[in-house]
Short mmCIF file of C-alpha atoms in Angstrom, two decimals:
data_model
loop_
_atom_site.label_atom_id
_atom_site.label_comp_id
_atom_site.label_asym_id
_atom_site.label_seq_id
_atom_site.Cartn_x
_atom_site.Cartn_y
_atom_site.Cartn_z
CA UNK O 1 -21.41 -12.80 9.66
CA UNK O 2 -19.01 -14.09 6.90
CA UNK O 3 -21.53 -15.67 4.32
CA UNK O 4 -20.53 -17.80 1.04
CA UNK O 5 -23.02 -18.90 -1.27
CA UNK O 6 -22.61 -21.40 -4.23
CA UNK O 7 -24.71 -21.26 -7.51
CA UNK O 8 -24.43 -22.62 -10.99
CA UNK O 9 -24.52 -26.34 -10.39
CA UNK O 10 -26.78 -29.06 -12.06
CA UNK O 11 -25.79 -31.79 -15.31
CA UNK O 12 -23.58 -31.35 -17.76
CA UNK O 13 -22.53 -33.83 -20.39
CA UNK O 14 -19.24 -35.07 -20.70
CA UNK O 15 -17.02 -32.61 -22.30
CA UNK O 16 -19.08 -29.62 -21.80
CA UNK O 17 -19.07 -26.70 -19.62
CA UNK O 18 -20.21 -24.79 -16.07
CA UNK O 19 -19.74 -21.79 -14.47
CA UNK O 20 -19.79 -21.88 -10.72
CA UNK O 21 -20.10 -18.66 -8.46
CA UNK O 22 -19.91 -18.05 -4.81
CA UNK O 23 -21.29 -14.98 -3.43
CA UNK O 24 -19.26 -13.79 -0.40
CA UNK O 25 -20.47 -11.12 2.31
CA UNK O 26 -19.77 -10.23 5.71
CA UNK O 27 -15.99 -9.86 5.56
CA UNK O 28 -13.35 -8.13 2.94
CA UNK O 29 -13.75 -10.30 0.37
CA UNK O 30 -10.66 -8.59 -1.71
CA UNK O 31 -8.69 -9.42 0.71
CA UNK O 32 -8.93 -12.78 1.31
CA UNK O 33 -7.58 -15.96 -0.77
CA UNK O 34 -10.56 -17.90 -2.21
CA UNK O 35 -10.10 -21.84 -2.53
CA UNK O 36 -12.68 -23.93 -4.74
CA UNK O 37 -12.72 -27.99 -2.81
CA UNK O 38 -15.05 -30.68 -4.03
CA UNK O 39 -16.35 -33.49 -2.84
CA UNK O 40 -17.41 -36.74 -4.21
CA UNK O 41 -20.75 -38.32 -2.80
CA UNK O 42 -19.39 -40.76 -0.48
CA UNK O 43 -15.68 -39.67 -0.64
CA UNK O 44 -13.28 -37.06 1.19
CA UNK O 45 -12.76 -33.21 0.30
CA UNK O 46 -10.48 -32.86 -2.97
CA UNK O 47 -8.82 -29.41 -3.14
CA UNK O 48 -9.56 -27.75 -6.61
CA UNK O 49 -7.45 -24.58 -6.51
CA UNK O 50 -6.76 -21.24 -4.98
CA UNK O 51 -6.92 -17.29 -6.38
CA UNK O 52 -4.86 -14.65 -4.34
CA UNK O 53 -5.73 -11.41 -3.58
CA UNK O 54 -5.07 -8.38 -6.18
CA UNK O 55 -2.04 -7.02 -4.27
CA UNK O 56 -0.62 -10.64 -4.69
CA UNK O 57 -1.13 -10.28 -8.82
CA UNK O 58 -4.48 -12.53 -8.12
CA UNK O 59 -2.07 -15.82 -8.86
CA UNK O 60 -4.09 -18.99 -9.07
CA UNK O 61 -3.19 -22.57 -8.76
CA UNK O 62 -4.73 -25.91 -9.69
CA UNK O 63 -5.01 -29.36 -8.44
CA UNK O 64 -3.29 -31.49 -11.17
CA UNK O 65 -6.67 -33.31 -11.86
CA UNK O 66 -8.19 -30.12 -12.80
CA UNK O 67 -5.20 -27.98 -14.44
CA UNK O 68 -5.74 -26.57 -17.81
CA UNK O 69 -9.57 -27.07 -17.77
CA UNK O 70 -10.86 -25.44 -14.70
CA UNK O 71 -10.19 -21.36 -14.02
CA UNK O 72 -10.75 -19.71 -11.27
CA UNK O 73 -11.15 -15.65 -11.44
CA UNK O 74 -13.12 -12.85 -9.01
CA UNK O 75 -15.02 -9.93 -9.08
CA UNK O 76 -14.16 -7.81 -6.02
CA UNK O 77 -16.64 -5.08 -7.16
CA UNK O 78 -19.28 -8.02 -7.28
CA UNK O 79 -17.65 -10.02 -3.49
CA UNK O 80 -17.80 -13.14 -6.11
CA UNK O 81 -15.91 -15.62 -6.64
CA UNK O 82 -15.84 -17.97 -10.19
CA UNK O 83 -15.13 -21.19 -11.13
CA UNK O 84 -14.83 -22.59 -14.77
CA UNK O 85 -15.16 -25.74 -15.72
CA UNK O 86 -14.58 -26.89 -19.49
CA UNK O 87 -13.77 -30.38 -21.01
CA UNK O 88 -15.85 -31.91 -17.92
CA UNK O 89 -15.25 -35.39 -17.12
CA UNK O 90 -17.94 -38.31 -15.26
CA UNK O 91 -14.84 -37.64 -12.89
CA UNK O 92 -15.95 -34.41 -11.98
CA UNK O 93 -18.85 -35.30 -10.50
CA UNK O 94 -19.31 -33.59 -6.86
CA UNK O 95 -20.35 -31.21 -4.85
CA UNK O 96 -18.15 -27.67 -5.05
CA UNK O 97 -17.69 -25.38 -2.52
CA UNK O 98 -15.79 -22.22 -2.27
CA UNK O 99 -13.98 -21.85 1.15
CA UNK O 100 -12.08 -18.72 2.59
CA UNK O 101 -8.50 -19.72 2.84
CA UNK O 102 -6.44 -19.02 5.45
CA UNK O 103 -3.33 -16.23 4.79
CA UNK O 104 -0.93 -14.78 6.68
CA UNK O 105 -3.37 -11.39 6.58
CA UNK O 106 -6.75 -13.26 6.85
CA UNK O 107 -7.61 -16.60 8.64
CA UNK O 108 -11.56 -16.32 8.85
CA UNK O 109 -13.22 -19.44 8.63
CA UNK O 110 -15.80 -19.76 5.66
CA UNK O 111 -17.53 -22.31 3.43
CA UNK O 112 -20.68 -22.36 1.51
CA UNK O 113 -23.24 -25.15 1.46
CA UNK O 114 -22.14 -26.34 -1.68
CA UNK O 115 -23.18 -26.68 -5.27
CA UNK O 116 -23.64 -29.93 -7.11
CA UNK O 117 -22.25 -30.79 -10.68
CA UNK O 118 -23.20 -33.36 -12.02
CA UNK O 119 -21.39 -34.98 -15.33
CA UNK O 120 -23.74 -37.42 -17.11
CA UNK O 121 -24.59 -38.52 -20.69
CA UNK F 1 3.24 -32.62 -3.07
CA UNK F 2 2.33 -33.32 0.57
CA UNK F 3 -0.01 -35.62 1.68
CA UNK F 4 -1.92 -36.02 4.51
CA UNK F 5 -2.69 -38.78 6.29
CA UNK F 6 -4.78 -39.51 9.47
CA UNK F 7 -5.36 -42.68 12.22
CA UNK F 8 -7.31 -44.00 12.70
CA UNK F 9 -9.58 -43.64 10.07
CA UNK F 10 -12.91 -44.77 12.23
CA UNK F 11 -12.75 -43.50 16.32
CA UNK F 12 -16.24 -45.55 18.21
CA UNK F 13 -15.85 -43.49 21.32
CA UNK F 14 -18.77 -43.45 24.40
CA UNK F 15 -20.35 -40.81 25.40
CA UNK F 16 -18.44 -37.69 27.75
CA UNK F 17 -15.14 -39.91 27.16
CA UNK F 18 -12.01 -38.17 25.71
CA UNK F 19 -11.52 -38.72 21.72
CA UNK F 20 -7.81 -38.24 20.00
CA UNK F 21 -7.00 -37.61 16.25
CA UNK F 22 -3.60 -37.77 14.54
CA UNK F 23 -2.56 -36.15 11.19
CA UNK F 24 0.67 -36.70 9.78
CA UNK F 25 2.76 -34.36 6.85
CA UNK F 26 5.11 -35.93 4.33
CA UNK F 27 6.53 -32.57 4.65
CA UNK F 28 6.92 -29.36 7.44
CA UNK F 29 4.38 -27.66 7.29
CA UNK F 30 5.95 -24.46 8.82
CA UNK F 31 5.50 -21.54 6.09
CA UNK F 32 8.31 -19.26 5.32
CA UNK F 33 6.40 -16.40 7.00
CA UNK F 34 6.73 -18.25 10.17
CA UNK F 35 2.99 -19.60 10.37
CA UNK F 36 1.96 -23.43 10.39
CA UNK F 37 -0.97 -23.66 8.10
CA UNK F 38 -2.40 -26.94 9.70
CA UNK F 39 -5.92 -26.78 10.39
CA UNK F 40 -8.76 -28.94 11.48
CA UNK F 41 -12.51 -29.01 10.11
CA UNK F 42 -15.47 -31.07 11.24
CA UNK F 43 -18.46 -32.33 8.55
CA UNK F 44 -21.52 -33.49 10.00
CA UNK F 45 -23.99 -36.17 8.65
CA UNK F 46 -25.40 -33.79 5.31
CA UNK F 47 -24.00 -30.95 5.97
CA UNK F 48 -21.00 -28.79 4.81
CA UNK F 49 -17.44 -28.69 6.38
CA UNK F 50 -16.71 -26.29 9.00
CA UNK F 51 -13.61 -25.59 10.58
CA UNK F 52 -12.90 -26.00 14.12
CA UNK F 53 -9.30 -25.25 14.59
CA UNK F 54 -6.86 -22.84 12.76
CA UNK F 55 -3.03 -22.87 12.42
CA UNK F 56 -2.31 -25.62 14.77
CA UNK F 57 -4.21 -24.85 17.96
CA UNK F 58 -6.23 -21.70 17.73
CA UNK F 59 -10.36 -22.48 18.22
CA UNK F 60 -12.67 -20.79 15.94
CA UNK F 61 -15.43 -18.57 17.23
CA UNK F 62 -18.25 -20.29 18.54
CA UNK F 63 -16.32 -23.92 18.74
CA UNK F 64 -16.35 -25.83 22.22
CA UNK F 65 -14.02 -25.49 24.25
CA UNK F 66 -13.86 -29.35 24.55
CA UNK F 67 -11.74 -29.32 20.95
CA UNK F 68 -8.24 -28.35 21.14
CA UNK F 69 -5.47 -28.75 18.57
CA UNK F 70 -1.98 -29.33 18.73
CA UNK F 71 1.26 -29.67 17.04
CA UNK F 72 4.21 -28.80 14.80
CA UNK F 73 6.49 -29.64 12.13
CA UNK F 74 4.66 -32.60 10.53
CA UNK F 75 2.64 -34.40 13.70
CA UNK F 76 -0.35 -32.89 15.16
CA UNK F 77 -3.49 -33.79 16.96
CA UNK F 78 -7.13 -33.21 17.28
CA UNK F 79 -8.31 -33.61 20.96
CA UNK F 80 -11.96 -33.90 21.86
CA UNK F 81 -11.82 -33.77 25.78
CA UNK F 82 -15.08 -35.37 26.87
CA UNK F 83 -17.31 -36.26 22.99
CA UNK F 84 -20.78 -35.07 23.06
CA UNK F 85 -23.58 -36.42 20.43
CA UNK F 86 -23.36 -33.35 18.38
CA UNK F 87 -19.58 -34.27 17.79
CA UNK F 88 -20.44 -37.56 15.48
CA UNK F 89 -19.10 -36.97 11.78
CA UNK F 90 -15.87 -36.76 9.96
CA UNK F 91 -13.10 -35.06 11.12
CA UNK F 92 -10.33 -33.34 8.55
CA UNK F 93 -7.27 -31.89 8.81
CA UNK F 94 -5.78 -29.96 5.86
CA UNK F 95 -2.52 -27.96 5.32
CA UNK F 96 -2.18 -24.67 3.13
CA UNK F 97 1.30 -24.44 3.58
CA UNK F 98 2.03 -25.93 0.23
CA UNK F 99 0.44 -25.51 -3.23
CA UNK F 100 -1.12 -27.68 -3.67
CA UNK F 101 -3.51 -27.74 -0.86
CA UNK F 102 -4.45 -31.29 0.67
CA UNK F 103 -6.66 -32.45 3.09
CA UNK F 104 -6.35 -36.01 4.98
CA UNK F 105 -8.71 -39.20 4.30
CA UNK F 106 -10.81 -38.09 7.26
CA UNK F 107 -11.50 -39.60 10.33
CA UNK F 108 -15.02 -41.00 11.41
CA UNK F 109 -16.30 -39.99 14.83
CA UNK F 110 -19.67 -41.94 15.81
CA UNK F 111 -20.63 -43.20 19.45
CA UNK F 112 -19.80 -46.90 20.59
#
């Protein structure tokens, strides 16, 4: 059973930093794209960005909102997926989950139950 | 970048009655490898997204087969042939076609 599971959330203050992880089981993690998507409370799903798979030179991309102060990286000897967020932003504020994306070579559907940030003075 | 968009955005519909959902591209969203990357996902009342329909029209394991999904190009649809209560909540498409990613507004399923 494919499993994802979110950790790392809580308050930060504006212009500091989080770490998000999602621990994956129950399918071949390395070989599956990873997406991070957030969601406001009250609002639609925002995509964040995507990581590739290490035969694909682990490329990642970025929503422009989020672009040069979120990364996302993995561990494939860990199944985990990373997320991290710098110079946050009241903006940021949502809940992020990690979501299996769907390739050419993998189309398994997968998403966690979320983690919530929260960015606060 | 593509966006997504979706009508209508709210969908009252009674009880064992069919429900439809349309999703628009501003752009194809056939991949160079052949594949459309158009699927659909369903979020209940407090609880996290789950996806219902991959690439167009193929169910995931464990969805009714009540939902079906069709399509191509830039025009799909979400069909829901006869809506149960466990169907109310918002209904998604997204595309992962293009970088970046995008998902529609949503659409709002409750009963009438």
């Amino acid at each position: 059973e494919v499993q994802l599971v979110e950790s790392g959330g809580g308050l930060v203050k504006p212009g500091g930093s989080l770490r998000l992880s999602c621990a994956a089981s129950g399918f071949a993690f390395s070989k599956a794209w990873m997406s991070w998507v957030r969601q406001a409370q009250g609002k639609g799903l925002e995509w964040v960005g995507r990581i590739k798979i290490k035969s694909d030179g682990v490329t990642t991309d970025y929503a422009a909102p989020v672009k040069g102060r979120f990364t996302i990286s993995r561990d494939d000897s860990k199944n985990t997926l990373y997320l991290q967020m710098n110079s946050l932003k009241t903006e940021d504020t949502a809940v992020y989950y990690c979501m299996i994306e769907c390739s050419s070579t993998i189309c398994l559907p997968g998403w966690g139950q979320g983690t919530p940030v929260t960015v606060s003075a | 970048d593509v966006v997504m968009t979706q009508s209508p955005l709210s969908l009252p519909v009674t009880l064992g009655q069919p429900a439809s959902i349309s999703c628009k591209s501003s752009q194809s969203l056939v991949h160079s490898d052949g594949n459309t990357y158009l699927h659909w996902l369903q979020q209940r009342p407090g609880q996290s997204p789950r996806r219902l329909i991959y690439k167009v029209s193929n169910r995931d394991s464990g969805v009714p087969d009540r939902f079906s999904g069709s399509g191509s190009g830039t025009n799909f649809t979400l069909k829901i042939s006869r809506v149960e209560a466990e169907d109310v909540g918002i209904y998604y498409c997204m595309q992962s076609t293009h970088s970046p990613r995008a998902f529609g507004p949503g659409t709002k399923v409750d009963i009438k």
